[in-house]
Amino acid sequence: AQRVTQPEKLLSVFKGAPVELKCNYSYSGSPELFWYVQYSRQRLQLLLRHISRESIKGFTADLNKGETSFHLKKPFAQEEDSAMYYCALRDKAAGNKLTFGGGTRVLVKP
Amino acid sequence: DAGVTQSPTHLIKTRGQHVTLRCSPISGHKSVSWYQQVLGQGPQFIFQYYEKEERGRGNFPDRFSARQFPNYSSELNVNALLLGDSALYLCASSFSGSPQETQYFGPGTRLLVL
């Protein structure tokens, strides 16, 4: 069965410092990975997906199939990056069902 | 467009009761998915519907059921409520539910079972 693990419940960094959110997955097929973000009092929204290979709000994520990881990185954290981040995997054979990790709360201190 | 809307925003029920949650997708979207998010955990897939047909079902008991209407809105029903059903229930919509599409989430309905 597919599984997504986010080992850190909370990451606290200072403004301007790098931030890396870890995501590991288990999946037998070819996965499609996403990062979703939820800012305070807002709804869950897509941040980026691995197939796009783009940078959104300064964040990037690289799919490493050998290590089954999809870590999210930003070189210089901003206060507005404080939010809840969820890594998710989509099973292409199951429509658009998403399997989410437990989430990492990022707190960027001034 | 207001995006995905859900009603009610909050509700409180007691064990054994029945609850119906409602979702209206973004205009033009024909696929709706339901997720349960227990406090401190990530969302967990319950159902996906497209064109009124069930396309996928997560690992939830038969107490959970859903349906989609001709206008593509959807209802999630939970019978014989348990304390463990207390959670945020999220609805997400996409145009056709195909894997390439982005899902857009609603604000959720927070259910508390006492």
PDB file of C-alpha atoms in Angstrom:
ATOM      1  CA  ALA A   1       0.000   0.000   0.000  1.00  0.00           C
ATOM      2  CA  GLN A   2       1.162   3.500  -0.700  1.00  0.00           C
ATOM      3  CA  ARG A   3       2.342   5.610   2.174  1.00  0.00           C
ATOM      4  CA  VAL A   4       3.693   9.135   2.646  1.00  0.00           C
ATOM      5  CA  THR A   5       5.803  10.051   5.651  1.00  0.00           C
ATOM      6  CA  GLN A   6       6.724  13.518   6.856  1.00  0.00           C
ATOM      7  CA  PRO A   7       9.038  12.950   9.809  1.00  0.00           C
ATOM      8  CA  GLU A   8       8.985  16.497  11.171  1.00  0.00           C
ATOM      9  CA  LYS A   9       5.821  17.787  12.807  1.00  0.00           C
ATOM     10  CA  LEU A  10       7.289  21.233  13.342  1.00  0.00           C
ATOM     11  CA  LEU A  11      10.099  23.196  11.741  1.00  0.00           C
ATOM     12  CA  SER A  12      11.089  26.513  13.253  1.00  0.00           C
ATOM     13  CA  VAL A  13      13.551  28.699  11.340  1.00  0.00           C
ATOM     14  CA  PHE A  14      14.597  32.325  11.311  1.00  0.00           C
ATOM     15  CA  LYS A  15      13.735  34.632   8.439  1.00  0.00           C
ATOM     16  CA  GLY A  16      16.362  34.382   5.730  1.00  0.00           C
ATOM     17  CA  ALA A  17      17.512  30.912   6.761  1.00  0.00           C
ATOM     18  CA  PRO A  18      17.139  27.891   4.495  1.00  0.00           C
ATOM     19  CA  VAL A  19      14.277  25.517   5.128  1.00  0.00           C
ATOM     20  CA  GLU A  20      13.885  21.898   4.044  1.00  0.00           C
ATOM     21  CA  LEU A  21      10.778  19.807   4.616  1.00  0.00           C
ATOM     22  CA  LYS A  22      11.298  16.084   4.312  1.00  0.00           C
ATOM     23  CA  CYS A  23       8.917  13.739   2.551  1.00  0.00           C
ATOM     24  CA  ASN A  24       9.428  10.024   1.973  1.00  0.00           C
ATOM     25  CA  TYR A  25       7.044   7.723   0.196  1.00  0.00           C
ATOM     26  CA  SER A  26       6.457   4.065  -0.477  1.00  0.00           C
ATOM     27  CA  TYR A  27       4.777   3.116  -3.720  1.00  0.00           C
ATOM     28  CA  SER A  28       5.285   0.234  -6.085  1.00  0.00           C
ATOM     29  CA  GLY A  29       4.535   2.060  -9.327  1.00  0.00           C
ATOM     30  CA  SER A  30       5.580   5.349 -10.858  1.00  0.00           C
ATOM     31  CA  PRO A  31       4.385   8.002  -8.420  1.00  0.00           C
ATOM     32  CA  GLU A  32       3.194  11.509  -8.912  1.00  0.00           C
ATOM     33  CA  LEU A  33       4.161  13.717  -5.977  1.00  0.00           C
ATOM     34  CA  PHE A  34       2.765  17.034  -4.770  1.00  0.00           C
ATOM     35  CA  TRP A  35       3.226  19.580  -2.043  1.00  0.00           C
ATOM     36  CA  TYR A  36       0.106  21.253  -0.678  1.00  0.00           C
ATOM     37  CA  VAL A  37       0.111  24.223   1.665  1.00  0.00           C
ATOM     38  CA  GLN A  38      -2.427  25.596   4.090  1.00  0.00           C
ATOM     39  CA  TYR A  39      -1.912  29.137   5.350  1.00  0.00           C
ATOM     40  CA  SER A  40      -3.640  30.307   8.499  1.00  0.00           C
ATOM     41  CA  ARG A  41      -7.423  30.517   8.030  1.00  0.00           C
ATOM     42  CA  GLN A  42      -7.151  29.553   4.367  1.00  0.00           C
ATOM     43  CA  ARG A  43      -8.017  26.401   2.510  1.00  0.00           C
ATOM     44  CA  LEU A  44      -5.644  23.700   1.377  1.00  0.00           C
ATOM     45  CA  GLN A  45      -4.034  24.601  -1.938  1.00  0.00           C
ATOM     46  CA  LEU A  46      -1.537  23.101  -4.336  1.00  0.00           C
ATOM     47  CA  LEU A  47       1.979  24.495  -4.024  1.00  0.00           C
ATOM     48  CA  LEU A  48       3.819  22.449  -6.611  1.00  0.00           C
ATOM     49  CA  ARG A  49       3.970  19.097  -8.340  1.00  0.00           C
ATOM     50  CA  HIS A  50       7.033  17.151  -9.358  1.00  0.00           C
ATOM     51  CA  ILE A  51       6.116  16.820 -13.021  1.00  0.00           C
ATOM     52  CA  SER A  52       6.105  20.607 -13.412  1.00  0.00           C
ATOM     53  CA  ARG A  53       9.701  20.926 -12.220  1.00  0.00           C
ATOM     54  CA  GLU A  54       9.052  24.581 -11.421  1.00  0.00           C
ATOM     55  CA  SER A  55       9.778  26.904  -8.546  1.00  0.00           C
ATOM     56  CA  ILE A  56       6.751  28.355  -6.771  1.00  0.00           C
ATOM     57  CA  LYS A  57       7.199  31.166  -4.224  1.00  0.00           C
ATOM     58  CA  GLY A  58      10.888  30.251  -4.147  1.00  0.00           C
ATOM     59  CA  PHE A  59      10.190  26.614  -3.242  1.00  0.00           C
ATOM     60  CA  THR A  60      11.556  23.687  -5.213  1.00  0.00           C
ATOM     61  CA  ALA A  61      11.231  19.937  -4.779  1.00  0.00           C
ATOM     62  CA  ASP A  62      13.091  17.153  -6.509  1.00  0.00           C
ATOM     63  CA  LEU A  63      11.799  13.639  -6.845  1.00  0.00           C
ATOM     64  CA  ASN A  64      14.506  11.138  -5.894  1.00  0.00           C
ATOM     65  CA  LYS A  65      13.249   7.719  -6.890  1.00  0.00           C
ATOM     66  CA  GLY A  66      16.317   5.957  -5.494  1.00  0.00           C
ATOM     67  CA  GLU A  67      15.713   7.370  -2.033  1.00  0.00           C
ATOM     68  CA  THR A  68      11.918   7.534  -2.524  1.00  0.00           C
ATOM     69  CA  SER A  69      11.937  11.136  -1.372  1.00  0.00           C
ATOM     70  CA  PHE A  70      10.415  14.427  -2.448  1.00  0.00           C
ATOM     71  CA  HIS A  71      11.860  17.020  -0.105  1.00  0.00           C
ATOM     72  CA  LEU A  72      10.699  20.644  -0.311  1.00  0.00           C
ATOM     73  CA  LYS A  73      13.341  23.346  -0.101  1.00  0.00           C
ATOM     74  CA  LYS A  74      13.623  27.099   0.006  1.00  0.00           C
ATOM     75  CA  PRO A  75      16.984  28.861   0.352  1.00  0.00           C
ATOM     76  CA  PHE A  76      15.721  31.941   2.194  1.00  0.00           C
ATOM     77  CA  ALA A  77      12.574  31.546   4.301  1.00  0.00           C
ATOM     78  CA  GLN A  78      10.154  34.456   4.651  1.00  0.00           C
ATOM     79  CA  GLU A  79       7.641  35.108   7.434  1.00  0.00           C
ATOM     80  CA  GLU A  80       4.790  34.590   4.973  1.00  0.00           C
ATOM     81  CA  ASP A  81       6.004  31.004   4.478  1.00  0.00           C
ATOM     82  CA  SER A  82       4.678  30.110   7.924  1.00  0.00           C
ATOM     83  CA  ALA A  83       2.019  27.517   7.225  1.00  0.00           C
ATOM     84  CA  MET A  84       1.143  23.834   7.289  1.00  0.00           C
ATOM     85  CA  TYR A  85       2.708  21.821   4.475  1.00  0.00           C
ATOM     86  CA  TYR A  86       1.511  18.437   3.257  1.00  0.00           C
ATOM     87  CA  CYS A  87       3.282  16.074   0.920  1.00  0.00           C
ATOM     88  CA  ALA A  88       0.922  13.946  -1.192  1.00  0.00           C
ATOM     89  CA  LEU A  89       1.159  11.083  -3.635  1.00  0.00           C
ATOM     90  CA  ARG A  90      -1.252  10.264  -6.404  1.00  0.00           C
ATOM     91  CA  ASP A  91      -1.791   6.738  -7.609  1.00  0.00           C
ATOM     92  CA  LYS A  92      -2.279   7.169 -11.348  1.00  0.00           C
ATOM     93  CA  ALA A  93      -4.244   3.949 -11.479  1.00  0.00           C
ATOM     94  CA  ALA A  94      -6.786   5.243  -8.974  1.00  0.00           C
ATOM     95  CA  GLY A  95      -8.088   8.382 -10.616  1.00  0.00           C
ATOM     96  CA  ASN A  96      -7.148  11.449  -8.645  1.00  0.00           C
ATOM     97  CA  LYS A  97      -7.027   9.860  -5.191  1.00  0.00           C
ATOM     98  CA  LEU A  98      -4.378  11.576  -3.085  1.00  0.00           C
ATOM     99  CA  THR A  99      -2.509   9.977  -0.183  1.00  0.00           C
ATOM    100  CA  PHE A 100      -1.262  12.654   2.211  1.00  0.00           C
ATOM    101  CA  GLY A 101       1.497  12.698   4.763  1.00  0.00           C
ATOM    102  CA  GLY A 102       0.850  13.883   8.289  1.00  0.00           C
ATOM    103  CA  GLY A 103       2.000  17.421   7.588  1.00  0.00           C
ATOM    104  CA  THR A 104       4.802  19.700   8.791  1.00  0.00           C
ATOM    105  CA  ARG A 105       4.117  23.026  10.437  1.00  0.00           C
ATOM    106  CA  VAL A 106       6.655  25.656   9.436  1.00  0.00           C
ATOM    107  CA  LEU A 107       7.187  28.646  11.668  1.00  0.00           C
ATOM    108  CA  VAL A 108       9.409  31.409  10.335  1.00  0.00           C
ATOM    109  CA  LYS A 109      10.560  33.724  13.084  1.00  0.00           C
ATOM    110  CA  PRO A 110      11.516  37.358  12.433  1.00  0.00           C
TER     111      PRO A 110
ATOM    112  CA  ASP B   1     -16.373  32.167  -8.541  1.00  0.00           C
ATOM    113  CA  ALA B   2     -16.378  31.467  -4.822  1.00  0.00           C
ATOM    114  CA  GLY B   3     -14.477  28.250  -5.301  1.00  0.00           C
ATOM    115  CA  VAL B   4     -15.567  25.014  -3.713  1.00  0.00           C
ATOM    116  CA  THR B   5     -18.190  25.618  -1.044  1.00  0.00           C
ATOM    117  CA  GLN B   6     -19.193  23.332   1.805  1.00  0.00           C
ATOM    118  CA  SER B   7     -21.999  23.403   4.293  1.00  0.00           C
ATOM    119  CA  PRO B   8     -22.406  23.540   7.165  1.00  0.00           C
ATOM    120  CA  THR B   9     -19.123  24.988   8.436  1.00  0.00           C
ATOM    121  CA  HIS B  10     -19.467  23.351  11.829  1.00  0.00           C
ATOM    122  CA  LEU B  11     -21.824  20.918  13.484  1.00  0.00           C
ATOM    123  CA  ILE B  12     -22.121  18.908  16.643  1.00  0.00           C
ATOM    124  CA  LYS B  13     -23.742  15.480  16.803  1.00  0.00           C
ATOM    125  CA  THR B  14     -24.026  12.733  19.356  1.00  0.00           C
ATOM    126  CA  ARG B  15     -22.976   9.114  18.996  1.00  0.00           C
ATOM    127  CA  GLY B  16     -25.362   7.022  16.933  1.00  0.00           C
ATOM    128  CA  GLN B  17     -26.789   9.940  15.004  1.00  0.00           C
ATOM    129  CA  HIS B  18     -26.649  10.482  11.256  1.00  0.00           C
ATOM    130  CA  VAL B  19     -25.031  13.430   9.476  1.00  0.00           C
ATOM    131  CA  THR B  20     -25.152  14.839   5.934  1.00  0.00           C
ATOM    132  CA  LEU B  21     -22.438  17.132   4.633  1.00  0.00           C
ATOM    133  CA  ARG B  22     -22.769  19.074   1.401  1.00  0.00           C
ATOM    134  CA  CYS B  23     -20.351  20.262  -1.243  1.00  0.00           C
ATOM    135  CA  SER B  24     -20.721  22.459  -4.307  1.00  0.00           C
ATOM    136  CA  PRO B  25     -17.845  22.225  -6.784  1.00  0.00           C
ATOM    137  CA  ILE B  26     -16.338  25.025  -8.794  1.00  0.00           C
ATOM    138  CA  SER B  27     -18.577  25.915 -11.718  1.00  0.00           C
ATOM    139  CA  GLY B  28     -17.751  23.601 -14.631  1.00  0.00           C
ATOM    140  CA  HIS B  29     -16.125  20.951 -12.460  1.00  0.00           C
ATOM    141  CA  LYS B  30     -17.714  17.527 -12.706  1.00  0.00           C
ATOM    142  CA  SER B  31     -15.630  15.528 -10.248  1.00  0.00           C
ATOM    143  CA  VAL B  32     -15.863  15.709  -6.470  1.00  0.00           C
ATOM    144  CA  SER B  33     -13.705  13.952  -3.889  1.00  0.00           C
ATOM    145  CA  TRP B  34     -14.184  13.708  -0.136  1.00  0.00           C
ATOM    146  CA  TYR B  35     -11.438  13.558   2.470  1.00  0.00           C
ATOM    147  CA  GLN B  36     -11.444  13.144   6.246  1.00  0.00           C
ATOM    148  CA  GLN B  37      -8.846  15.022   8.260  1.00  0.00           C
ATOM    149  CA  VAL B  38      -8.516  14.002  11.878  1.00  0.00           C
ATOM    150  CA  LEU B  39      -6.802  16.549  14.108  1.00  0.00           C
ATOM    151  CA  GLY B  40      -3.038  16.355  13.761  1.00  0.00           C
ATOM    152  CA  GLN B  41      -3.111  14.167  10.656  1.00  0.00           C
ATOM    153  CA  GLY B  42      -3.179  14.674   6.919  1.00  0.00           C
ATOM    154  CA  PRO B  43      -6.367  14.313   4.881  1.00  0.00           C
ATOM    155  CA  GLN B  44      -7.487  10.770   4.124  1.00  0.00           C
ATOM    156  CA  PHE B  45      -9.357   9.879   0.933  1.00  0.00           C
ATOM    157  CA  ILE B  46     -12.952   8.726   1.358  1.00  0.00           C
ATOM    158  CA  PHE B  47     -14.680   8.876  -2.061  1.00  0.00           C
ATOM    159  CA  GLN B  48     -14.422  10.248  -5.565  1.00  0.00           C
ATOM    160  CA  TYR B  49     -17.445  10.858  -7.788  1.00  0.00           C
ATOM    161  CA  TYR B  50     -17.613  11.798 -11.440  1.00  0.00           C
ATOM    162  CA  GLU B  51     -20.782  12.238 -13.462  1.00  0.00           C
ATOM    163  CA  LYS B  52     -22.781  10.802 -10.543  1.00  0.00           C
ATOM    164  CA  GLU B  53     -20.777   7.580 -10.553  1.00  0.00           C
ATOM    165  CA  GLU B  54     -18.426   6.452  -7.803  1.00  0.00           C
ATOM    166  CA  ARG B  55     -14.885   6.332  -9.178  1.00  0.00           C
ATOM    167  CA  GLY B  56     -12.953   5.494  -6.074  1.00  0.00           C
ATOM    168  CA  ARG B  57     -13.409   4.568  -2.459  1.00  0.00           C
ATOM    169  CA  GLY B  58     -10.983   4.713   0.423  1.00  0.00           C
ATOM    170  CA  ASN B  59     -10.687   2.409   3.389  1.00  0.00           C
ATOM    171  CA  PHE B  60     -13.794   3.543   5.255  1.00  0.00           C
ATOM    172  CA  PRO B  61     -16.665   1.473   6.670  1.00  0.00           C
ATOM    173  CA  ASP B  62     -20.041   1.173   4.989  1.00  0.00           C
ATOM    174  CA  ARG B  63     -21.401   3.737   7.426  1.00  0.00           C
ATOM    175  CA  PHE B  64     -19.910   6.259   5.037  1.00  0.00           C
ATOM    176  CA  SER B  65     -21.738   6.856   1.769  1.00  0.00           C
ATOM    177  CA  ALA B  66     -21.929   9.610  -0.790  1.00  0.00           C
ATOM    178  CA  ARG B  67     -23.728  10.648  -3.901  1.00  0.00           C
ATOM    179  CA  GLN B  68     -23.445  13.230  -6.629  1.00  0.00           C
ATOM    180  CA  PHE B  69     -26.341  15.118  -8.132  1.00  0.00           C
ATOM    181  CA  PRO B  70     -27.019  16.180 -11.753  1.00  0.00           C
ATOM    182  CA  ASN B  71     -25.678  19.671 -10.948  1.00  0.00           C
ATOM    183  CA  TYR B  72     -22.433  17.966  -9.755  1.00  0.00           C
ATOM    184  CA  SER B  73     -22.911  18.923  -6.129  1.00  0.00           C
ATOM    185  CA  SER B  74     -22.348  16.128  -3.666  1.00  0.00           C
ATOM    186  CA  GLU B  75     -23.416  14.855  -0.263  1.00  0.00           C
ATOM    187  CA  LEU B  76     -21.436  12.786   2.196  1.00  0.00           C
ATOM    188  CA  ASN B  77     -23.519  10.775   4.630  1.00  0.00           C
ATOM    189  CA  VAL B  78     -22.291   9.133   7.792  1.00  0.00           C
ATOM    190  CA  ASN B  79     -24.553   6.823   9.779  1.00  0.00           C
ATOM    191  CA  ALA B  80     -24.261   5.591  13.352  1.00  0.00           C
ATOM    192  CA  LEU B  81     -21.702   8.238  14.265  1.00  0.00           C
ATOM    193  CA  LEU B  82     -18.772   7.280  16.474  1.00  0.00           C
ATOM    194  CA  LEU B  83     -16.560   9.541  18.543  1.00  0.00           C
ATOM    195  CA  GLY B  84     -13.742   8.771  16.114  1.00  0.00           C
ATOM    196  CA  ASP B  85     -15.698  10.347  13.257  1.00  0.00           C
ATOM    197  CA  SER B  86     -14.912  13.754  14.745  1.00  0.00           C
ATOM    198  CA  ALA B  87     -12.820  15.433  12.064  1.00  0.00           C
ATOM    199  CA  LEU B  88     -12.637  18.084   9.381  1.00  0.00           C
ATOM    200  CA  TYR B  89     -14.310  16.827   6.221  1.00  0.00           C
ATOM    201  CA  LEU B  90     -12.882  18.278   3.052  1.00  0.00           C
ATOM    202  CA  CYS B  91     -14.371  18.333  -0.401  1.00  0.00           C
ATOM    203  CA  ALA B  92     -12.251  18.829  -3.511  1.00  0.00           C
ATOM    204  CA  SER B  93     -13.325  19.360  -7.085  1.00  0.00           C
ATOM    205  CA  SER B  94     -11.687  19.048 -10.482  1.00  0.00           C
ATOM    206  CA  PHE B  95     -12.920  19.237 -14.034  1.00  0.00           C
ATOM    207  CA  SER B  96     -13.048  15.544 -14.869  1.00  0.00           C
ATOM    208  CA  GLY B  97     -11.125  13.860 -12.077  1.00  0.00           C
ATOM    209  CA  SER B  98      -8.373  12.691 -14.366  1.00  0.00           C
ATOM    210  CA  PRO B  99      -4.905  12.307 -12.830  1.00  0.00           C
ATOM    211  CA  GLN B 100      -3.410  15.321 -14.604  1.00  0.00           C
ATOM    212  CA  GLU B 101      -5.833  17.782 -13.055  1.00  0.00           C
ATOM    213  CA  THR B 102      -5.367  19.922  -9.996  1.00  0.00           C
ATOM    214  CA  GLN B 103      -7.873  19.397  -7.217  1.00  0.00           C
ATOM    215  CA  TYR B 104      -9.303  22.487  -5.540  1.00  0.00           C
ATOM    216  CA  PHE B 105     -10.275  22.127  -1.912  1.00  0.00           C
ATOM    217  CA  GLY B 106     -13.137  23.652  -0.008  1.00  0.00           C
ATOM    218  CA  PRO B 107     -12.888  25.131   3.486  1.00  0.00           C
ATOM    219  CA  GLY B 108     -14.188  21.973   5.121  1.00  0.00           C
ATOM    220  CA  THR B 109     -16.934  21.039   7.551  1.00  0.00           C
ATOM    221  CA  ARG B 110     -15.818  20.504  11.112  1.00  0.00           C
ATOM    222  CA  LEU B 111     -17.791  17.685  12.740  1.00  0.00           C
ATOM    223  CA  LEU B 112     -17.699  17.051  16.455  1.00  0.00           C
ATOM    224  CA  VAL B 113     -19.284  13.860  17.772  1.00  0.00           C
ATOM    225  CA  LEU B 114     -20.053  13.818  21.493  1.00  0.00           C
TER     226      LEU B 114
END
